[in-house]
Each structure stands twice: as structure tokens, then as C-alpha cells.
CSV table of C-alpha atoms and ligand atoms in Angstrom, one decimal:
chain,number,residue,atom,x,y,z
F,1,MET,CA,18.6,-10.9,-9.0
F,2,THR,CA,20.8,-9.3,-6.4
F,3,THR,CA,21.1,-11.4,-3.2
F,4,HIS,CA,21.7,-9.4,-0.1
F,5,ARG,CA,22.6,-10.3,3.5
F,6,PHE,CA,21.2,-8.2,6.3
F,7,PHE,CA,22.8,-8.3,9.7
F,8,SER,CA,23.1,-6.0,12.7
F,9,ARG,CA,25.8,-3.5,13.2
F,10,GLY,CA,24.2,-1.8,16.2
F,11,PRO,CA,21.2,0.2,17.3
F,12,LEU,CA,19.0,2.3,15.1
F,13,THR,CA,19.4,5.9,16.2
F,14,GLY,CA,18.9,9.5,15.0
F,15,ARG,CA,16.2,10.9,12.8
F,16,ILE,CA,15.1,9.5,9.4
F,17,ARG,CA,12.3,10.3,6.9
F,18,VAL,CA,10.7,7.5,4.8
F,19,PRO,CA,9.5,8.2,1.3
F,20,GLY,CA,6.0,9.4,0.4
F,21,ASP,CA,2.9,7.2,0.8
F,22,LYS,CA,2.4,4.8,-2.1
F,23,SER,CA,-1.4,4.8,-2.0
F,24,ILE,CA,-1.6,8.6,-1.9
F,25,SER,CA,1.1,9.0,-4.6
F,26,HIS,CA,-0.9,6.8,-7.0
F,27,ARG,CA,-4.1,8.8,-6.4
F,28,ALA,CA,-2.4,12.2,-6.6
F,29,LEU,CA,-1.1,11.3,-10.1
F,30,MET,CA,-4.4,9.9,-11.2
F,31,PHE,CA,-6.6,12.7,-10.0
F,32,GLY,CA,-4.1,15.3,-11.3
F,33,ALA,CA,-4.3,13.5,-14.7
F,34,LEU,CA,-8.1,13.9,-14.6
F,35,ALA,CA,-8.2,17.5,-13.5
F,36,VAL,CA,-8.4,20.4,-15.9
F,37,GLY,CA,-5.1,22.3,-15.4
F,38,ARG,CA,-1.9,21.9,-13.5
F,39,SER,CA,-1.5,20.0,-10.2
F,40,ARG,CA,1.8,20.0,-8.2
F,41,ILE,CA,2.8,17.1,-6.0
F,42,SER,CA,5.5,17.3,-3.4
F,43,GLY,CA,6.8,14.2,-1.6
F,44,LEU,CA,5.7,11.8,-4.4
F,45,LEU,CA,7.0,8.3,-3.9
F,46,GLU,CA,9.4,7.7,-6.8
F,47,GLY,CA,9.1,3.9,-6.5
F,48,GLU,CA,8.5,1.6,-9.5
F,49,ASP,CA,4.8,1.0,-8.7
F,50,VAL,CA,4.0,4.7,-8.8
F,51,LEU,CA,6.2,5.3,-11.9
F,52,ALA,CA,4.1,2.6,-13.6
F,53,THR,CA,1.0,4.6,-12.9
F,54,ALA,CA,2.7,7.8,-14.2
F,55,ALA,CA,3.7,6.0,-17.5
F,56,ALA,CA,0.2,4.6,-18.0
F,57,LEU,CA,-1.4,8.1,-17.5
F,58,ARG,CA,1.1,9.6,-19.9
F,59,GLU,CA,0.1,6.9,-22.4
F,60,MET,CA,-3.5,8.1,-22.0
F,61,GLY,CA,-2.6,11.8,-22.6
F,62,ALA,CA,-1.6,13.4,-19.3
F,63,ARG,CA,1.6,15.4,-19.1
F,64,ILE,CA,3.6,14.3,-16.0
F,65,GLU,CA,7.0,15.8,-15.3
F,66,GLN,CA,9.5,16.2,-12.5
F,67,ASP,CA,10.1,19.8,-11.5
F,68,GLY,CA,13.0,19.9,-9.0
F,69,ASP,CA,11.8,17.9,-6.0
F,70,ASP,CA,8.2,18.2,-7.1
F,71,TRP,CA,6.1,16.6,-9.8
F,72,VAL,CA,3.7,18.5,-12.0
F,73,VAL,CA,0.7,17.0,-13.8
F,74,ASP,CA,-1.2,18.6,-16.6
F,75,GLY,CA,-4.6,16.8,-16.7
F,76,VAL,CA,-6.8,16.0,-19.6
F,77,GLY,CA,-10.1,16.4,-17.7
F,78,VAL,CA,-12.6,13.7,-16.7
F,79,GLY,CA,-13.8,12.0,-19.9
F,80,GLY,CA,-10.6,13.2,-21.7
F,81,LEU,CA,-8.4,10.1,-21.4
F,82,LEU,CA,-6.9,9.2,-24.8
F,83,GLN,CA,-6.7,5.8,-26.5
F,84,PRO,CA,-3.3,4.2,-25.4
F,85,THR,CA,-1.3,3.1,-28.4
F,86,SER,CA,0.5,0.3,-26.5
F,87,ALA,CA,-0.2,-2.1,-23.7
F,88,LEU,CA,-0.2,-0.5,-20.2
F,89,ASP,CA,2.6,-2.2,-18.3
F,90,MET,CA,1.6,-2.4,-14.6
F,91,GLY,CA,4.8,-4.0,-13.5
F,92,ASN,CA,4.3,-5.4,-9.9
F,93,SER,CA,1.5,-3.0,-9.0
F,94,GLY,CA,-2.0,-4.2,-8.1
F,95,THR,CA,-3.0,-0.6,-7.1
F,96,SER,CA,-2.1,0.8,-10.5
F,97,THR,CA,-3.9,-2.0,-12.3
F,98,ARG,CA,-7.2,-2.0,-10.3
F,99,LEU,CA,-7.5,1.8,-10.1
F,100,LEU,CA,-6.6,2.5,-13.7
F,101,MET,CA,-9.1,-0.2,-14.8
F,102,GLY,CA,-11.7,1.8,-13.0
F,103,LEU,CA,-10.7,4.9,-14.9
F,104,VAL,CA,-10.7,3.2,-18.3
F,105,ALA,CA,-14.1,1.5,-17.5
F,106,SER,CA,-16.0,4.7,-18.1
F,107,HIS,CA,-14.0,6.2,-21.0
F,108,GLY,CA,-14.6,5.2,-24.6
F,109,ILE,CA,-11.2,3.6,-25.0
F,110,THR,CA,-9.7,0.2,-25.3
F,111,ALA,CA,-6.6,-0.8,-23.2
F,112,ALA,CA,-4.5,-3.9,-22.6
F,113,PHE,CA,-3.1,-4.4,-19.1
F,114,THR,CA,0.1,-6.5,-18.6
F,115,GLY,CA,2.2,-7.1,-15.5
F,116,ASP,CA,5.1,-9.1,-14.0
F,117,ALA,CA,4.8,-12.8,-12.9
F,118,SER,CA,3.6,-11.8,-9.4
F,119,LEU,CA,0.9,-9.4,-10.7
F,120,SER,CA,-0.2,-11.9,-13.4
F,121,ARG,CA,-1.2,-14.4,-10.7
F,122,ARG,CA,-3.4,-11.9,-8.7
F,123,PRO,CA,-7.2,-12.0,-8.9
F,124,MET,CA,-8.8,-9.3,-11.0
F,125,GLY,CA,-12.3,-10.8,-10.9
F,126,ARG,CA,-13.0,-8.5,-7.9
F,127,VAL,CA,-12.9,-5.4,-10.1
F,128,ILE,CA,-14.0,-7.1,-13.4
F,129,ASP,CA,-17.4,-7.9,-11.7
F,130,PRO,CA,-18.5,-4.3,-10.8
F,131,LEU,CA,-16.8,-2.6,-13.8
F,132,SER,CA,-18.7,-5.1,-16.1
F,133,GLN,CA,-21.9,-4.2,-14.4
F,134,MET,CA,-21.1,-0.5,-15.3
F,135,GLY,CA,-20.8,-1.5,-18.9
F,136,ALA,CA,-17.1,-2.2,-19.5
F,137,SER,CA,-16.2,-5.3,-21.6
F,138,ILE,CA,-13.2,-7.1,-20.0
F,139,THR,CA,-11.4,-10.1,-21.3
F,140,PRO,CA,-8.9,-11.5,-18.8
F,141,SER,CA,-6.6,-14.5,-19.0
F,142,PRO,CA,-8.0,-17.8,-17.7
F,143,GLY,CA,-8.6,-17.5,-14.0
F,144,GLY,CA,-9.5,-13.8,-14.2
F,145,THR,CA,-5.9,-12.5,-14.3
F,146,LEU,CA,-3.6,-10.3,-16.4
F,147,PRO,CA,-2.8,-9.9,-19.2
F,148,LEU,CA,-6.3,-8.6,-20.0
F,149,MET,CA,-8.0,-6.4,-22.6
F,150,MET,CA,-10.7,-4.0,-21.7
F,151,GLU,CA,-13.1,-1.7,-23.5
F,152,GLY,CA,-14.6,1.1,-21.6
F,153,MET,CA,-18.2,2.3,-21.9
F,154,GLN,CA,-19.1,5.9,-22.3
F,155,PRO,CA,-21.6,6.7,-20.9
F,156,ALA,CA,-21.2,4.0,-18.3
F,157,VAL,CA,-24.1,2.9,-16.0
F,158,PRO,CA,-24.1,4.0,-12.3
F,159,ILE,CA,-24.4,1.1,-9.9
F,160,THR,CA,-24.8,0.4,-6.2
F,161,TYR,CA,-22.0,-2.0,-5.2
F,162,ARG,CA,-21.5,-3.8,-1.9
F,163,LEU,CA,-17.9,-4.9,-1.4
F,164,SER,CA,-17.6,-8.6,-0.8
F,165,VAL,CA,-13.9,-8.3,0.1
F,166,ALA,CA,-12.5,-5.5,2.3
F,167,SER,CA,-10.6,-3.8,-0.5
F,168,ALA,CA,-9.8,-0.1,-1.0
F,169,GLN,CA,-8.6,-1.0,-4.5
F,170,VAL,CA,-12.1,-2.4,-5.4
F,171,LYS,CA,-13.8,0.5,-3.7
F,172,SER,CA,-11.6,3.0,-5.5
F,173,ALA,CA,-12.0,1.3,-8.9
F,174,VAL,CA,-15.8,1.7,-8.7
F,175,LEU,CA,-15.6,5.3,-7.5
F,176,LEU,CA,-13.1,6.3,-10.2
F,177,ALA,CA,-15.4,4.7,-12.8
F,178,GLY,CA,-18.2,6.8,-11.2
F,179,LEU,CA,-16.3,10.0,-11.9
F,180,ASN,CA,-17.3,9.9,-15.6
F,181,THR,CA,-20.6,8.1,-15.1
F,182,PRO,CA,-23.8,10.2,-15.2
F,183,GLY,CA,-25.8,9.8,-12.0
F,184,ILE,CA,-24.9,8.4,-8.6
F,185,THR,CA,-22.5,5.6,-8.2
F,186,THR,CA,-22.6,4.0,-4.7
F,187,VAL,CA,-20.2,1.8,-2.9
F,188,ILE,CA,-21.2,0.1,0.4
F,189,GLU,CA,-18.3,-0.9,2.6
F,190,PRO,CA,-19.2,-3.3,5.4
F,191,VAL,CA,-15.7,-3.0,6.9
F,192,PRO,CA,-13.8,0.3,6.6
F,193,THR,CA,-10.7,0.3,4.3
F,194,ARG,CA,-8.2,3.1,3.6
F,195,ASP,CA,-10.1,6.2,2.6
F,196,HIS,CA,-7.4,8.2,0.7
F,197,THR,CA,-9.6,8.1,-2.5
F,198,GLU,CA,-12.5,9.7,-0.7
F,199,ARG,CA,-10.4,12.4,1.1
F,200,MET,CA,-8.4,13.4,-2.0
F,201,LEU,CA,-11.3,13.3,-4.5
F,202,ARG,CA,-13.1,15.8,-2.2
F,203,GLY,CA,-10.0,18.0,-2.3
F,204,PHE,CA,-10.1,17.9,-6.1
F,205,GLY,CA,-13.7,19.1,-5.9
F,206,ALA,CA,-15.6,15.9,-6.7
F,207,LYS,CA,-19.2,15.6,-5.4
F,208,LEU,CA,-18.7,12.8,-3.0
F,209,THR,CA,-20.6,12.0,0.2
F,210,VAL,CA,-19.8,9.4,2.9
F,211,GLU,CA,-22.5,8.2,5.3
F,212,GLU,CA,-21.7,5.9,8.3
F,213,ALA,CA,-24.4,3.8,9.9
F,214,GLY,CA,-24.2,0.6,11.9
F,215,GLY,CA,-20.5,0.2,11.2
F,216,GLU,CA,-21.0,0.4,7.4
F,217,ARG,CA,-19.9,3.2,5.1
F,218,THR,CA,-21.9,4.2,2.1
F,219,ILE,CA,-19.9,6.3,-0.4
F,220,ARG,CA,-21.7,8.1,-3.2
F,221,ILE,CA,-20.1,9.9,-6.1
F,222,HIS,CA,-22.2,12.2,-8.4
F,223,GLY,CA,-21.0,12.0,-12.0
F,224,PRO,CA,-19.9,13.2,-14.3
F,225,CYS,CA,-17.6,15.4,-12.1
F,226,ASP,CA,-15.2,18.1,-13.1
F,227,LEU,CA,-12.0,18.0,-11.1
F,228,SER,CA,-10.0,21.2,-10.2
F,229,PRO,CA,-6.2,21.0,-10.0
F,230,CYS,CA,-4.7,20.8,-6.6
F,231,ASP,CA,-1.3,21.2,-4.9
F,232,ILE,CA,-0.7,18.0,-2.8
F,233,THR,CA,1.9,17.2,-0.2
F,234,VAL,CA,2.3,13.5,0.3
F,235,PRO,CA,3.0,12.4,3.8
F,236,GLY,CA,5.5,9.6,4.6
F,237,ASP,CA,4.3,6.1,4.1
F,238,PRO,CA,3.2,4.4,7.4
F,239,SER,CA,3.8,1.0,5.6
F,240,SER,CA,7.4,1.9,5.0
F,241,ALA,CA,7.8,3.4,8.5
F,242,ALA,CA,6.6,0.1,10.0
F,243,PHE,CA,9.8,-1.7,8.9
F,244,PHE,CA,12.0,0.9,10.8
F,245,ALA,CA,9.6,0.9,13.8
F,246,VAL,CA,9.8,-2.9,14.2
F,247,ALA,CA,13.6,-2.8,13.6
F,248,ALA,CA,14.1,-0.2,16.3
F,249,LEU,CA,11.8,-2.1,18.7
F,250,LEU,CA,13.8,-5.3,18.2
F,251,VAL,CA,17.5,-4.1,18.1
F,252,PRO,CA,18.8,-3.4,21.6
F,253,ASP,CA,19.6,0.2,22.5
F,254,SER,CA,17.7,1.6,19.5
F,255,ASP,CA,16.2,5.1,19.8
F,256,LEU,CA,14.9,6.4,16.5
F,257,VAL,CA,12.6,9.2,15.3
F,258,ILE,CA,10.8,8.5,12.0
F,259,GLU,CA,9.6,11.9,10.8
F,260,ASN,CA,6.5,12.9,9.0
F,261,VAL,CA,4.6,9.6,9.1
F,262,GLY,CA,1.0,9.5,7.7
F,263,LEU,CA,-1.3,8.2,10.5
F,264,ASN,CA,-4.7,8.0,8.8
F,265,PRO,CA,-6.7,5.8,11.2
F,266,THR,CA,-7.5,3.4,8.3
F,267,ARG,CA,-3.7,2.8,8.0
F,268,SER,CA,-2.2,3.0,11.4
F,269,GLY,CA,-3.3,-0.4,12.9
F,270,ILE,CA,0.3,-1.7,13.1
F,271,PHE,CA,1.4,1.0,15.6
F,272,HIS,CA,-1.6,0.2,17.9
F,273,VAL,CA,-0.8,-3.5,17.7
F,274,LEU,CA,2.9,-3.0,18.4
F,275,ARG,CA,2.0,-0.8,21.4
F,276,GLN,CA,-0.4,-3.5,22.7
F,277,MET,CA,2.6,-5.9,22.5
F,278,GLY,CA,4.6,-3.4,24.7
F,279,GLY,CA,6.3,-1.4,22.1
F,280,SER,CA,7.4,2.2,22.9
F,281,ILE,CA,6.1,4.3,20.0
F,282,GLU,CA,5.3,7.9,20.8
F,283,GLU,CA,3.6,10.3,18.4
F,284,LEU,CA,5.3,13.7,18.4
F,285,ASP,CA,4.1,16.9,16.9
F,286,GLN,CA,0.8,15.6,15.6
F,287,ARG,CA,-0.4,17.7,12.7
F,288,GLU,CA,-2.4,17.6,9.4
F,289,ILE,CA,-0.8,17.6,6.0
F,290,GLY,CA,-2.8,17.5,2.8
F,291,GLY,CA,-6.0,16.4,4.6
F,292,GLU,CA,-4.1,13.5,6.3
F,293,PRO,CA,-3.1,13.2,10.0
F,294,VAL,CA,0.7,13.1,10.4
F,295,ALA,CA,3.2,12.8,13.3
F,296,ASP,CA,6.9,12.0,14.0
F,297,LEU,CA,7.2,8.6,15.6
F,298,HIS,CA,9.7,8.2,18.4
F,299,VAL,CA,10.5,4.5,18.7
F,300,ARG,CA,12.7,2.9,21.4
F,301,HIS,CA,13.9,-0.7,21.9
F,302,SER,CA,11.3,-2.6,23.9
F,303,ALA,CA,10.5,-6.0,25.3
F,304,LEU,CA,7.6,-7.3,23.3
F,305,THR,CA,4.9,-9.7,24.5
F,306,GLY,CA,2.8,-12.0,22.2
F,307,ILE,CA,-0.9,-11.2,21.7
F,308,THR,CA,-3.9,-12.4,19.9
F,309,VAL,CA,-4.4,-9.8,17.1
F,310,ASP,CA,-8.1,-8.8,16.6
F,311,PRO,CA,-9.0,-9.8,13.0
F,312,GLU,CA,-11.0,-6.5,12.8
F,313,THR,CA,-7.8,-4.5,12.7
F,314,ALA,CA,-6.7,-6.4,9.6
F,315,PRO,CA,-7.8,-3.8,7.0
F,316,SER,CA,-6.0,-1.0,8.8
F,317,MET,CA,-2.7,-2.9,8.7
F,318,ILE,CA,-3.1,-5.2,5.8
F,319,ASP,CA,0.3,-4.6,4.3
F,320,GLU,CA,2.1,-4.7,7.7
F,321,PHE,CA,1.5,-8.3,8.7
F,322,PRO,CA,4.8,-9.6,7.3
F,323,VAL,CA,6.8,-7.3,9.5
F,324,LEU,CA,4.4,-7.9,12.5
F,325,PHE,CA,5.3,-11.6,12.1
F,326,VAL,CA,9.0,-10.7,12.5
F,327,ALA,CA,8.1,-8.7,15.7
F,328,ALA,CA,6.1,-11.7,17.0
F,329,ALA,CA,9.1,-14.0,16.3
F,330,LEU,CA,11.1,-12.1,18.9
F,331,ALA,CA,8.3,-11.4,21.4
F,332,GLN,CA,7.8,-13.3,24.7
F,333,GLY,CA,5.1,-15.9,24.2
F,334,THR,CA,2.7,-16.6,21.4
F,335,THR,CA,1.1,-14.3,18.9
F,336,THR,CA,-2.0,-15.5,17.1
F,337,THR,CA,-3.3,-13.9,13.9
F,338,SER,CA,-6.4,-14.9,12.0
F,339,GLY,CA,-8.9,-13.6,9.4
F,340,LEU,CA,-6.0,-12.9,6.9
F,341,ASP,CA,-7.2,-14.8,3.8
F,342,GLU,CA,-6.4,-11.6,1.8
F,343,LEU,CA,-2.7,-12.0,2.5
F,344,ARG,CA,-2.7,-15.0,0.2
F,345,VAL,CA,-3.5,-12.8,-2.8
F,346,LYS,CA,-1.0,-10.0,-2.3
F,347,GLU,CA,2.3,-9.6,-4.3
F,348,SER,CA,2.9,-13.2,-3.0
F,349,ASP,CA,1.0,-15.6,-0.7
F,350,ARG,CA,2.3,-13.7,2.3
F,351,LEU,CA,1.2,-16.3,4.9
F,352,SER,CA,3.1,-19.1,3.3
F,353,ALA,CA,6.0,-16.9,2.2
F,354,MET,CA,6.5,-15.6,5.7
F,355,ALA,CA,6.0,-18.9,7.4
F,356,ALA,CA,8.6,-20.5,5.2
F,357,ALA,CA,11.1,-17.7,5.5
F,358,LEU,CA,10.8,-17.3,9.3
F,359,THR,CA,11.1,-21.0,9.8
F,360,LEU,CA,14.2,-21.0,7.7
F,361,VAL,CA,15.9,-18.4,9.9
F,362,GLY,CA,15.0,-20.2,13.1
F,363,ALA,CA,11.6,-18.9,14.2
F,364,GLN,CA,8.8,-21.1,15.6
F,365,VAL,CA,5.8,-20.6,13.2
F,366,GLU,CA,2.7,-22.6,12.6
F,367,GLU,CA,0.8,-21.8,9.4
F,368,CYS,CA,-3.1,-21.9,9.6
F,369,GLY,CA,-5.6,-21.4,6.9
F,370,ASP,CA,-6.1,-17.7,7.6
F,371,GLY,CA,-3.2,-16.7,9.8
F,372,LEU,CA,0.0,-17.6,11.5
F,373,VAL,CA,0.7,-18.6,15.1
F,374,ILE,CA,4.2,-17.6,16.2
F,375,THR,CA,6.0,-18.4,19.4
F,376,GLY,CA,8.7,-15.8,20.0
F,377,THR,CA,12.2,-16.1,21.4
F,378,GLY,CA,11.5,-13.7,24.3
F,379,GLY,CA,13.9,-11.1,22.9
F,380,ALA,CA,16.8,-13.4,22.0
F,381,ALA,CA,18.2,-12.9,18.5
F,382,LEU,CA,17.0,-15.4,15.8
F,383,PRO,CA,19.7,-17.8,14.5
F,384,GLY,CA,19.5,-16.3,11.0
F,385,GLY,CA,20.3,-18.0,7.7
F,386,GLY,CA,18.9,-18.1,4.2
F,387,PRO,CA,18.8,-17.4,1.3
F,388,VAL,CA,15.0,-16.9,1.8
F,389,THR,CA,12.7,-16.7,-1.2
F,390,THR,CA,11.0,-13.3,-1.6
F,391,HIS,CA,8.7,-14.2,-4.4
F,392,LEU,CA,9.0,-10.8,-6.2
F,393,ASP,CA,7.4,-9.3,-3.0
F,394,HIS,CA,8.9,-6.1,-1.7
F,395,ARG,CA,7.3,-6.5,1.8
F,396,ILE,CA,8.7,-10.0,2.2
F,397,ALA,CA,12.1,-8.7,1.3
F,398,MET,CA,12.1,-5.8,3.7
F,399,SER,CA,10.5,-7.9,6.6
F,400,LEU,CA,13.3,-10.5,6.3
F,401,ALA,CA,15.8,-7.6,6.2
F,402,VAL,CA,14.4,-6.6,9.6
F,403,ALA,CA,14.7,-10.2,10.8
F,404,GLY,CA,18.3,-10.1,9.7
F,405,LEU,CA,19.0,-7.1,11.9
F,406,ALA,CA,17.7,-9.1,14.9
F,407,SER,CA,19.6,-12.3,14.1
F,408,ASP,CA,22.9,-13.9,15.2
F,409,SER,CA,24.4,-14.6,11.8
F,410,GLY,CA,22.3,-12.4,9.5
F,411,VAL,CA,19.6,-13.2,7.0
F,412,THR,CA,20.2,-13.5,3.3
F,413,ILE,CA,17.4,-12.8,0.8
F,414,ASP,CA,17.4,-14.2,-2.7
F,415,SER,CA,16.8,-10.8,-4.2
F,416,SER,CA,16.7,-7.2,-2.9
F,417,ASP,CA,15.4,-6.0,-6.4
F,418,PRO,CA,11.7,-6.0,-5.4
F,419,ILE,CA,12.4,-3.4,-2.7
F,420,ALA,CA,12.5,-0.7,-5.4
F,421,THR,CA,8.7,-1.1,-6.0
F,422,SER,CA,7.8,0.8,-2.8
F,423,PHE,CA,11.0,1.9,-0.9
F,424,PRO,CA,13.9,2.6,-3.3
F,425,ASN,CA,16.2,4.1,-0.5
F,426,PHE,CA,15.4,1.4,2.1
F,427,ILE,CA,19.0,0.1,2.3
F,428,ALA,CA,20.5,3.6,2.3
F,429,LEU,CA,18.2,4.6,5.2
F,430,LEU,CA,19.2,1.5,7.2
F,431,ASP,CA,22.8,2.6,6.7
F,432,LYS,CA,21.9,6.2,7.8
F,433,ALA,CA,20.2,4.9,11.0
F,434,GLY,CA,23.4,2.9,11.7
F,435,ALA,CA,21.7,-0.4,11.5
F,436,GLN,CA,23.8,-2.3,9.0
G,501,S3P,C1,-4.1,-0.3,-1.5
G,501,S3P,C2,-5.0,-1.1,-0.9
G,501,S3P,C3,-4.6,-2.4,-0.3
G,501,S3P,C4,-3.1,-2.5,-0.1
G,501,S3P,C5,-2.3,-2.0,-1.3
G,501,S3P,C6,-2.6,-0.6,-1.6
G,501,S3P,C7,-4.5,1.0,-2.1
G,501,S3P,O1,-5.1,-3.4,-1.1
G,501,S3P,O2,-2.8,-3.9,0.2
G,501,S3P,O3,-0.9,-2.2,-1.0
G,501,S3P,O4,-3.7,1.9,-2.4
G,501,S3P,O5,-5.8,1.2,-2.3
G,501,S3P,P1,-6.6,-3.9,-1.0
G,501,S3P,O6,-7.5,-2.7,-0.9
G,501,S3P,O7,-6.9,-4.8,-2.2
G,501,S3P,O8,-6.6,-4.7,0.3
């Protein structure tokens, strides 16, 4: 474990570019691996989570190689995944696990899934339930967790599944199982979640329809599908950009442009909430890349005011709450969040991890069952301190790094290692922006 102290050396300025979107990178590799022929991906996130997906797909027969700055994937075709000869090591990645379980579910292969201590605590029952209904046999560890064994079913049975948790991972697992399932597999989403799977599967030629009525989305996939290879450009990850946006809002005199940020409406809730708090975040050069809306974000230091965050925005910023809590800790007045039970089953229990960490560095935080209530300093720096415990959670580590930039004495985190799961050059980019 590498402890690291983050402290401010001045404003964040200039132009930076954050790495590719994690969700889109996973899906580009998976769909490329299922297409017949060669797909090319530019801007792939080369973080540990995505590399875990690549390794598992190679284990199941796909060829995935770096080619200069791009990655090329030679797919095996839907139905063509091979029996892996060793356990699929998912590392820290819930997305790799749940989406790949969906793929295995409708192939006639057996696979063991393992992961690190954080992933081995996370609930898999949410995907085991629908995938078992489709015919897969899944034996998890007690409590429905990894390590688990699963045997896919070919042909699998198409189902209609109504999501009981707002989870793009569960939605995607069922849709991916549906790719190799004869007939129509249907997922009903009472609350919209990130829709990269739907957008990208259509791009690869899948027969997929989306119907919206009364606030619900019904997604149908007609299987078995053939996927055609695609060239994909992955936009910058809004979840990674959020750390720099909050840092620039909090550190006096900052004036930063974050280029090429994906702004899919199912992902961009954090920027709306920061603007509601008074943050100056402008979208420049709005454009579309690879079927996803993209813009450059111009962020300037701003005085923030506490707000009550509408729980309905939660799915569109589910990974950004840890860094929002840091913004709240420096705002004027109180920020109240609720409806965030899902944060307790992420890479760590993010409500209790952030409450403990922020309290340790001098913020005023009250932890409730499904959210935090934070009373901010009104713009004054936090005292700082640490070491805070990051619980193998990259987003806790980076959020506390941002808190360090807005503190008097700096913030020490117990380990900066988890940052590599989603944002390997985070510290290098902080240096480039002049922040530390
Ligand atoms: C993801 C979906 C989200 C998010 C995760 C990535 C995805 O999880 O937290 O980091 O790529 O589908 P849930 O859909 O389970 O909320």
C-alpha cells in the first residue's frame, strides 16, 4: 500500500483530457469480442478494471491487442465464446463481473469468477436471479457473493425482467444474455439508468428496441443476434472529469478546461447538481462522438451553496456522490442527500466511508440510513489530516485527494493504489493542472 498526501500548490489551470469512459470501454471490448471480424477502439481506458475484462475475454477466445494508441479486437461471434481454462479474475470490477456473467449465461460453458476483497463482498444475487431464470446454474459463495461458479445454458430461455434496483449492470447482464437467446428478452426499467449498452449494441447491429411510456423504459432484444464489427471512439469519462471539476470549483483562482467529456444525460447529473450549487461549468463545442454527446467543460472557481439533492437524479450520478460530498463540505450551508442505499454496495460502503473520512479531515457530516447531511465551511479550507481509509475504493481515494487540495494541511490517504482501477494518470494530471 502506498500512502499519499494531497495538498494544494495553487489553482488548477490550463487544459487537460481525462482517460476514456470506463463503462463504454468495458462494453466496446465485450461487443467487439462477440462480433464476427475486427473492431478497432480508440480512447480505450487502460485501467485495471477494463484490463480485467480484456483478460477474461481473451480467456474465452477473443483476440485483443494494442495497436499503437488503439486496441483491436477479433471477435468469436455471438455463441462462439470458448470454455475458459482458468478462473476469470475480475479484480475490483463489478461491471466486468456482472456483464460477463450475462454473456456466459447463454453460452454452453462453465466459468469460475473470482475477485479482490472489495468485490468479494458485493451482492451478485441481483444478476443471479434473472440469469437463473434464463437457465444458467450459478453457485455463489454464502451471501450470494464471489467466488462463484456458473454454467451457462444454450439455448437459454428469453424472459421479461423488471429491475428491482436501478442498475445498468443488471439491465446489461440480462440484455447480453439475450444476445444468444432465441426469441425476445425484455428488460423493464422503472428508473432510467446509463444506456451505453443499448446505444452501442445498436451500433454493432443488434436488433434492439427501446420504448418509453409513463417514465418507464422497456428494452427488447431479439436473439440470437449477429454482431458486425465496429470502429469505436471512447469519449472521456464524466466520472473521472468530476474529480477535476470539483477540484477547480473549490481551489481559489482555478480556471480549467476539461476536454472531450462524455455528457450522456444518463451520466451527467453531477454537473447539473454542481451548477445548482452555484458552480461555473460551461459546455464548449458540444458534439457527438461514437453515438454519445461530448463537450469540453470550462470550470472556474465558484462560491458553492448547499442544496437538497433530488433523489431522482441519483442514477445519473451514482458514482459521483463521494466527490459531491467533498463539494458540499466546502459549500455555504447544508447539503442533504437521500435515496442512496445503492452507495452502500459499491466498491465500499461509500456513505460510511465518506462520512468517516470527511469527519476525520474536519468536515461536519451526519450519516443517515440512505444519505449524508453535510454542513459546509462556506468556502474556507478544511483543516485536513489523515490517513483516511479508502477501503480498496478508487473513488474514495480520489475524492479525498480533492479534499486535500482544498485543505490547510493536506489530506493523507492510506493507499493511492486503488486509483489505477479507473484513472491511472490521475496524479500526473493533477500535476499537469498545477494542483499539487
Ligand atoms: C456501471 C453501472 C453502475 C456504476 C458502475 C458502472 C456500468 O453500477 O456504479 O461504476 O458500467 O454499467 P449500477 O448499474 O450497478 O448502479
